């Protein structure tokens, strides 16, 4: 996102204090960075405890994204946020692919980061 140098990761992702954030397949450094910006974020790695305010899914393959997408959106709070993190230099996932899957599922694309 342009103009966000120095902005904390929680703020970039729209995460506010008190929210329940589910990190799926995330490296440990991500949770540490999120905690650094907001002290009272409630983290989980389990979607079985809905509603979830924000989900951050880390994927390497399109098949993983397609397989998990419906389950995640079903457990997400109606006003929640869903971020998909992927490597841009390899694999078959692009921002356009994620956007196409999300729009087909009835979600609204409002931000990339």
Backbone as JSON Lines, residues from 0, in Angstrom:
{"i":0,"aa":"X","n":[0.84,-1.17,0.0],"ca":[0.0,0.0,0.0],"c":[0.88,1.23,0.0]}
{"i":1,"aa":"X","n":[0.61,2.13,-0.87],"ca":[1.4,3.34,-0.96],"c":[1.17,4.21,0.26]}
{"i":2,"aa":"X","n":[2.24,4.86,0.72],"ca":[2.09,5.81,1.8],"c":[1.92,5.2,3.17]}
{"i":3,"aa":"X","n":[2.3,3.95,3.36],"ca":[2.1,3.34,4.68],"c":[3.42,3.0,5.37]}
{"i":4,"aa":"X","n":[4.51,3.57,4.9],"ca":[5.8,3.33,5.53],"c":[5.73,3.77,6.99]}
{"i":5,"aa":"X","n":[6.1,2.89,7.89],"ca":[6.04,3.19,9.31],"c":[4.71,2.85,9.95]}
{"i":6,"aa":"X","n":[3.73,2.45,9.17],"ca":[2.44,2.05,9.71],"c":[2.56,0.63,10.25]}
{"i":7,"aa":"X","n":[1.98,0.4,11.42],"ca":[2.07,-0.93,12.03],"c":[1.31,-1.96,11.19]}
{"i":8,"aa":"X","n":[1.75,-3.21,11.28],"ca":[1.09,-4.28,10.54],"c":[-0.39,-4.42,10.92]}
{"i":9,"aa":"X","n":[-0.75,-4.37,12.21],"ca":[-2.19,-4.45,12.52],"c":[-3.01,-3.36,11.85]}
{"i":10,"aa":"X","n":[-2.46,-2.15,11.83],"ca":[-3.2,-1.05,11.2],"c":[-3.33,-1.28,9.7]}
{"i":11,"aa":"X","n":[-2.26,-1.76,9.04],"ca":[-2.32,-2.05,7.61],"c":[-3.39,-3.08,7.3]}
{"i":12,"aa":"X","n":[-3.55,-4.07,8.2],"ca":[-4.51,-5.14,7.98],"c":[-5.9,-4.83,8.55]}
{"i":13,"aa":"X","n":[-6.06,-3.68,9.16],"ca":[-7.35,-3.3,9.72],"c":[-7.7,-4.02,11.0]}
{"i":14,"aa":"X","n":[-6.69,-4.47,11.73],"ca":[-6.9,-5.2,12.98],"c":[-6.9,-4.21,14.13]}
{"i":15,"aa":"X","n":[-7.92,-4.32,14.98],"ca":[-8.06,-3.43,16.13],"c":[-7.95,-4.25,17.42]}
{"i":16,"aa":"X","n":[-7.6,-3.57,18.48],"ca":[-7.52,-4.2,19.78],"c":[-8.83,-4.86,20.16]}
{"i":17,"aa":"X","n":[-8.74,-6.02,20.81],"ca":[-9.92,-6.75,21.24],"c":[-10.47,-7.71,20.2]}
{"i":18,"aa":"X","n":[-9.98,-7.63,18.98],"ca":[-10.47,-8.53,17.93],"c":[-9.84,-9.91,18.04]}
{"i":19,"aa":"X","n":[-10.58,-10.89,17.54],"ca":[-10.11,-12.28,17.48],"c":[-9.52,-12.5,16.1]}
{"i":20,"aa":"X","n":[-8.23,-12.83,16.07],"ca":[-7.49,-12.99,14.82],"c":[-7.02,-14.43,14.7]}
{"i":21,"aa":"X","n":[-7.35,-15.05,13.58],"ca":[-6.93,-16.44,13.32],"c":[-5.81,-16.43,12.29]}
{"i":22,"aa":"X","n":[-4.65,-16.96,12.7],"ca":[-3.51,-17.08,11.8],"c":[-3.41,-18.53,11.37]}
{"i":23,"aa":"X","n":[-3.48,-18.77,10.08],"ca":[-3.43,-20.13,9.53],"c":[-2.16,-20.31,8.7]}
{"i":24,"aa":"X","n":[-1.35,-21.27,9.09],"ca":[-0.07,-21.58,8.43],"c":[0.91,-20.42,8.49]}
{"i":25,"aa":"X","n":[0.79,-19.57,9.49],"ca":[1.63,-18.38,9.59],"c":[2.95,-18.67,10.29]}
{"i":26,"aa":"X","n":[4.02,-18.06,9.82],"ca":[5.28,-18.14,10.56],"c":[5.12,-17.42,11.9]}
{"i":27,"aa":"X","n":[5.87,-17.84,12.89],"ca":[5.78,-17.24,14.22],"c":[6.07,-15.75,14.24]}
{"i":28,"aa":"X","n":[6.89,-15.29,13.32],"ca":[7.24,-13.88,13.29],"c":[6.02,-12.99,13.01]}
{"i":29,"aa":"X","n":[5.03,-13.51,12.33],"ca":[3.84,-12.72,12.0],"c":[3.07,-12.38,13.27]}
{"i":30,"aa":"X","n":[2.85,-13.36,14.13],"ca":[2.13,-13.09,15.38],"c":[2.9,-12.09,16.22]}
{"i":31,"aa":"X","n":[4.22,-12.21,16.27],"ca":[5.03,-11.26,17.05],"c":[4.87,-9.84,16.49]}
{"i":32,"aa":"X","n":[4.88,-9.71,15.17],"ca":[4.72,-8.38,14.56],"c":[3.33,-7.81,14.84]}
{"i":33,"aa":"X","n":[2.33,-8.65,14.82],"ca":[0.98,-8.18,15.1],"c":[0.83,-7.78,16.57]}
{"i":34,"aa":"X","n":[1.43,-8.52,17.46],"ca":[1.36,-8.2,18.89],"c":[2.09,-6.9,19.19]}
{"i":35,"aa":"X","n":[3.12,-6.63,18.44],"ca":[3.91,-5.42,18.65],"c":[3.06,-4.16,18.44]}
{"i":36,"aa":"X","n":[2.12,-4.21,17.51],"ca":[1.31,-3.05,17.19],"c":[0.08,-2.88,18.06]}
{"i":37,"aa":"X","n":[-0.5,-3.97,18.52],"ca":[-1.73,-3.94,19.33],"c":[-1.58,-4.94,20.46]}
{"i":38,"aa":"X","n":[-1.72,-4.5,21.68],"ca":[-1.47,-5.37,22.83],"c":[-2.6,-6.37,23.11]}
{"i":39,"aa":"X","n":[-3.82,-6.03,22.8],"ca":[-4.93,-6.88,23.24],"c":[-5.62,-7.64,22.1]}
{"i":40,"aa":"X","n":[-4.86,-8.03,21.1],"ca":[-5.4,-8.88,20.04],"c":[-5.48,-10.3,20.59]}
{"i":41,"aa":"X","n":[-6.6,-10.96,20.35],"ca":[-6.77,-12.37,20.78],"c":[-6.47,-13.26,19.59]}
{"i":42,"aa":"X","n":[-5.41,-14.06,19.72],"ca":[-4.99,-14.92,18.62],"c":[-5.52,-16.33,18.78]}
{"i":43,"aa":"X","n":[-5.82,-16.94,17.64],"ca":[-6.18,-18.35,17.61],"c":[-5.6,-18.94,16.33]}
{"i":44,"aa":"X","n":[-5.47,-20.24,16.33],"ca":[-5.05,-20.95,15.12],"c":[-6.09,-22.01,14.77]}
{"i":45,"aa":"X","n":[-7.29,-21.79,15.31],"ca":[-8.36,-22.77,15.18],"c":[-9.64,-22.07,14.71]}
{"i":46,"aa":"X","n":[-10.12,-22.44,13.56],"ca":[-11.35,-21.85,13.02],"c":[-12.61,-22.38,13.67]}
{"i":47,"aa":"X","n":[-12.49,-23.4,14.5],"ca":[-13.69,-24.01,15.08],"c":[-14.31,-23.17,16.19]}
{"i":48,"aa":"X","n":[-13.75,-22.03,16.48],"ca":[-14.26,-21.16,17.53],"c":[-14.74,-19.84,16.95]}
{"i":49,"aa":"X","n":[-15.75,-19.88,16.06],"ca":[-16.21,-18.65,15.43],"c":[-17.01,-17.79,16.4]}
{"i":50,"aa":"X","n":[-17.31,-16.55,16.09],"ca":[-16.89,-15.89,14.85],"c":[-15.49,-15.31,14.99]}
{"i":51,"aa":"X","n":[-14.78,-15.31,13.91],"ca":[-13.43,-14.78,13.84],"c":[-13.51,-13.4,13.19]}
{"i":52,"aa":"X","n":[-12.85,-12.41,13.79],"ca":[-12.89,-11.05,13.23],"c":[-11.98,-10.89,12.02]}
{"i":53,"aa":"X","n":[-10.8,-11.48,12.09],"ca":[-9.84,-11.38,10.98],"c":[-9.13,-12.72,10.81]}
{"i":54,"aa":"X","n":[-9.05,-13.2,9.58],"ca":[-8.3,-14.41,9.25],"c":[-7.16,-14.03,8.32]}
{"i":55,"aa":"X","n":[-5.98,-14.54,8.63],"ca":[-4.83,-14.37,7.74],"c":[-4.38,-15.78,7.36]}
{"i":56,"aa":"X","n":[-4.58,-16.14,6.11],"ca":[-4.23,-17.47,5.6],"c":[-2.97,-17.37,4.76]}
{"i":57,"aa":"X","n":[-1.97,-18.16,5.11],"ca":[-0.73,-18.24,4.34],"c":[-0.81,-19.49,3.48]}
{"i":58,"aa":"X","n":[-0.66,-19.31,2.16],"ca":[-0.74,-20.45,1.24],"c":[0.4,-20.4,0.22]}
{"i":59,"aa":"X","n":[0.77,-21.59,-0.25],"ca":[1.79,-21.71,-1.29],"c":[1.2,-22.23,-2.6]}
{"i":60,"aa":"X","n":[0.03,-22.87,-2.51],"ca":[-0.55,-23.49,-3.7],"c":[-2.01,-23.07,-3.85]}
{"i":61,"aa":"X","n":[-2.41,-22.88,-5.08],"ca":[-3.79,-22.49,-5.37],"c":[-4.77,-23.53,-4.85]}
{"i":62,"aa":"X","n":[-4.44,-24.8,-4.95],"ca":[-5.35,-25.84,-4.47],"c":[-5.64,-25.7,-2.98]}
{"i":63,"aa":"X","n":[-4.64,-25.27,-2.19],"ca":[-4.87,-25.05,-0.75],"c":[-5.84,-23.9,-0.52]}
{"i":64,"aa":"X","n":[-5.67,-22.84,-1.28],"ca":[-6.57,-21.69,-1.16],"c":[-8.0,-22.08,-1.52]}
{"i":65,"aa":"X","n":[-8.17,-22.75,-2.64],"ca":[-9.5,-23.15,-3.09],"c":[-10.15,-24.11,-2.1]}
{"i":66,"aa":"X","n":[-9.37,-25.01,-1.55],"ca":[-9.9,-26.01,-0.61],"c":[-10.37,-25.37,0.69]}
{"i":67,"aa":"X","n":[-9.69,-24.35,1.16],"ca":[-9.97,-23.77,2.48],"c":[-10.89,-22.56,2.44]}
{"i":68,"aa":"X","n":[-11.07,-21.97,1.28],"ca":[-11.77,-20.68,1.18],"c":[-13.18,-20.73,1.75]}
{"i":69,"aa":"X","n":[-14.0,-21.66,1.35],"ca":[-15.4,-21.71,1.8],"c":[-15.51,-21.92,3.3]}
{"i":70,"aa":"X","n":[-14.68,-22.78,3.87],"ca":[-14.72,-23.03,5.31],"c":[-14.35,-21.77,6.09]}
{"i":71,"aa":"X","n":[-13.35,-21.06,5.61],"ca":[-12.92,-19.83,6.3],"c":[-14.01,-18.77,6.24]}
{"i":72,"aa":"X","n":[-14.57,-18.53,5.08],"ca":[-15.59,-17.5,4.96],"c":[-16.84,-17.84,5.76]}
{"i":73,"aa":"X","n":[-17.14,-19.12,5.92],"ca":[-18.31,-19.53,6.7],"c":[-18.13,-19.24,8.19]}
{"i":74,"aa":"X","n":[-16.91,-19.2,8.65],"ca":[-16.63,-18.99,10.08],"c":[-16.22,-17.56,10.41]}
{"i":75,"aa":"X","n":[-16.12,-16.74,9.4],"ca":[-15.69,-15.36,9.56],"c":[-16.88,-14.5,9.99]}
{"i":76,"aa":"X","n":[-16.64,-13.57,10.9],"ca":[-17.67,-12.61,11.31],"c":[-18.16,-11.88,10.06]}
{"i":77,"aa":"X","n":[-19.46,-11.58,9.97],"ca":[-20.0,-10.92,8.76],"c":[-19.27,-9.63,8.38]}
{"i":78,"aa":"X","n":[-18.74,-8.92,9.35],"ca":[-18.0,-7.69,9.06],"c":[-16.49,-7.93,9.17]}
{"i":79,"aa":"X","n":[-16.09,-9.19,9.12],"ca":[-14.68,-9.54,9.32],"c":[-13.82,-9.33,8.09]}
{"i":80,"aa":"X","n":[-12.53,-9.49,8.31],"ca":[-11.56,-9.35,7.23],"c":[-10.85,-10.67,6.96]}
{"i":81,"aa":"X","n":[-10.56,-10.91,5.71],"ca":[-9.89,-12.15,5.29],"c":[-8.72,-11.77,4.41]}
{"i":82,"aa":"X","n":[-7.52,-12.06,4.89],"ca":[-6.3,-11.78,4.15],"c":[-5.69,-13.08,3.68]}
{"i":83,"aa":"X","n":[-5.19,-13.07,2.47],"ca":[-4.48,-14.23,1.92],"c":[-3.04,-13.78,1.67]}
{"i":84,"aa":"X","n":[-2.11,-14.48,2.31],"ca":[-0.69,-14.16,2.14],"c":[-0.05,-15.26,1.29]}
{"i":85,"aa":"X","n":[0.73,-14.83,0.29],"ca":[1.35,-15.79,-0.62],"c":[2.64,-15.19,-1.16]}
{"i":86,"aa":"X","n":[3.52,-16.06,-1.59],"ca":[4.77,-15.61,-2.21],"c":[4.46,-15.13,-3.63]}
{"i":87,"aa":"X","n":[4.94,-13.96,-3.95],"ca":[4.63,-13.41,-5.27],"c":[5.58,-13.89,-6.35]}
{"i":88,"aa":"X","n":[6.68,-14.46,-5.98],"ca":[7.68,-14.83,-6.97],"c":[7.63,-16.28,-7.4]}
{"i":89,"aa":"X","n":[6.7,-17.04,-6.87],"ca":[6.58,-18.43,-7.31],"c":[5.16,-18.94,-7.08]}
{"i":90,"aa":"X","n":[4.82,-19.97,-7.77],"ca":[3.5,-20.54,-7.58],"c":[2.46,-19.97,-8.53]}
{"i":91,"aa":"X","n":[1.25,-20.45,-8.36],"ca":[0.17,-20.08,-9.27],"c":[-0.83,-19.13,-8.64]}
{"i":92,"aa":"X","n":[-0.46,-18.53,-7.52],"ca":[-1.36,-17.59,-6.85],"c":[-0.9,-16.16,-7.14]}
{"i":93,"aa":"X","n":[-1.86,-15.34,-7.53],"ca":[-1.61,-13.91,-7.73],"c":[-2.74,-13.15,-7.06]}
{"i":94,"aa":"X","n":[-2.56,-11.86,-6.94],"ca":[-3.63,-11.03,-6.38],"c":[-4.91,-11.14,-7.19]}
{"i":95,"aa":"X","n":[-4.78,-11.22,-8.49],"ca":[-5.96,-11.35,-9.36],"c":[-6.68,-12.67,-9.13]}
{"i":96,"aa":"X","n":[-5.92,-13.74,-8.92],"ca":[-6.53,-15.05,-8.66],"c":[-7.29,-15.02,-7.34]}
{"i":97,"aa":"X","n":[-6.68,-14.46,-6.3],"ca":[-7.34,-14.37,-4.99],"c":[-8.6,-13.53,-5.11]}
{"i":98,"aa":"X","n":[-8.5,-12.41,-5.8],"ca":[-9.65,-11.52,-5.98],"c":[-10.79,-12.23,-6.71]}
{"i":99,"aa":"X","n":[-10.46,-12.99,-7.75],"ca":[-11.48,-13.72,-8.51],"c":[-12.2,-14.74,-7.64]}
{"i":100,"aa":"X","n":[-11.46,-15.48,-6.83],"ca":[-12.06,-16.47,-5.94],"c":[-12.94,-15.79,-4.9]}
{"i":101,"aa":"X","n":[-12.45,-14.69,-4.33],"ca":[-13.21,-13.98,-3.3],"c":[-14.5,-13.37,-3.85]}
{"i":102,"aa":"X","n":[-14.42,-12.74,-5.0],"ca":[-15.62,-12.14,-5.59],"c":[-16.65,-13.2,-5.96]}
{"i":103,"aa":"X","n":[-16.19,-14.35,-6.45],"ca":[-17.1,-15.44,-6.79],"c":[-17.8,-15.98,-5.55]}
{"i":104,"aa":"X","n":[-17.16,-15.85,-4.38],"ca":[-17.75,-16.31,-3.13],"c":[-18.63,-15.25,-2.47]}
{"i":105,"aa":"X","n":[-18.8,-14.11,-3.14],"ca":[-19.66,-13.05,-2.62],"c":[-18.97,-12.06,-1.71]}
{"i":106,"aa":"X","n":[-17.65,-12.13,-1.63],"ca":[-16.91,-11.19,-0.79],"c":[-16.66,-9.91,-1.57]}
{"i":107,"aa":"X","n":[-16.23,-8.88,-0.85],"ca":[-15.92,-7.59,-1.44],"c":[-14.43,-7.36,-1.32]}
{"i":108,"aa":"X","n":[-13.8,-6.97,-2.42],"ca":[-12.38,-6.65,-2.41],"c":[-12.23,-5.2,-2.02]}
{"i":109,"aa":"X","n":[-11.56,-4.96,-0.9],"ca":[-11.43,-3.57,-0.49],"c":[-10.01,-3.1,-0.25]}
{"i":110,"aa":"X","n":[-9.04,-4.02,-0.18],"ca":[-7.69,-3.58,0.11],"c":[-6.68,-4.67,-0.22]}
{"i":111,"aa":"X","n":[-5.53,-4.27,-0.7],"ca":[-4.4,-5.17,-0.82],"c":[-3.24,-4.54,-0.06]}
{"i":112,"aa":"X","n":[-2.38,-5.4,0.43],"ca":[-1.28,-4.91,1.27],"c":[-0.05,-5.75,0.99]}
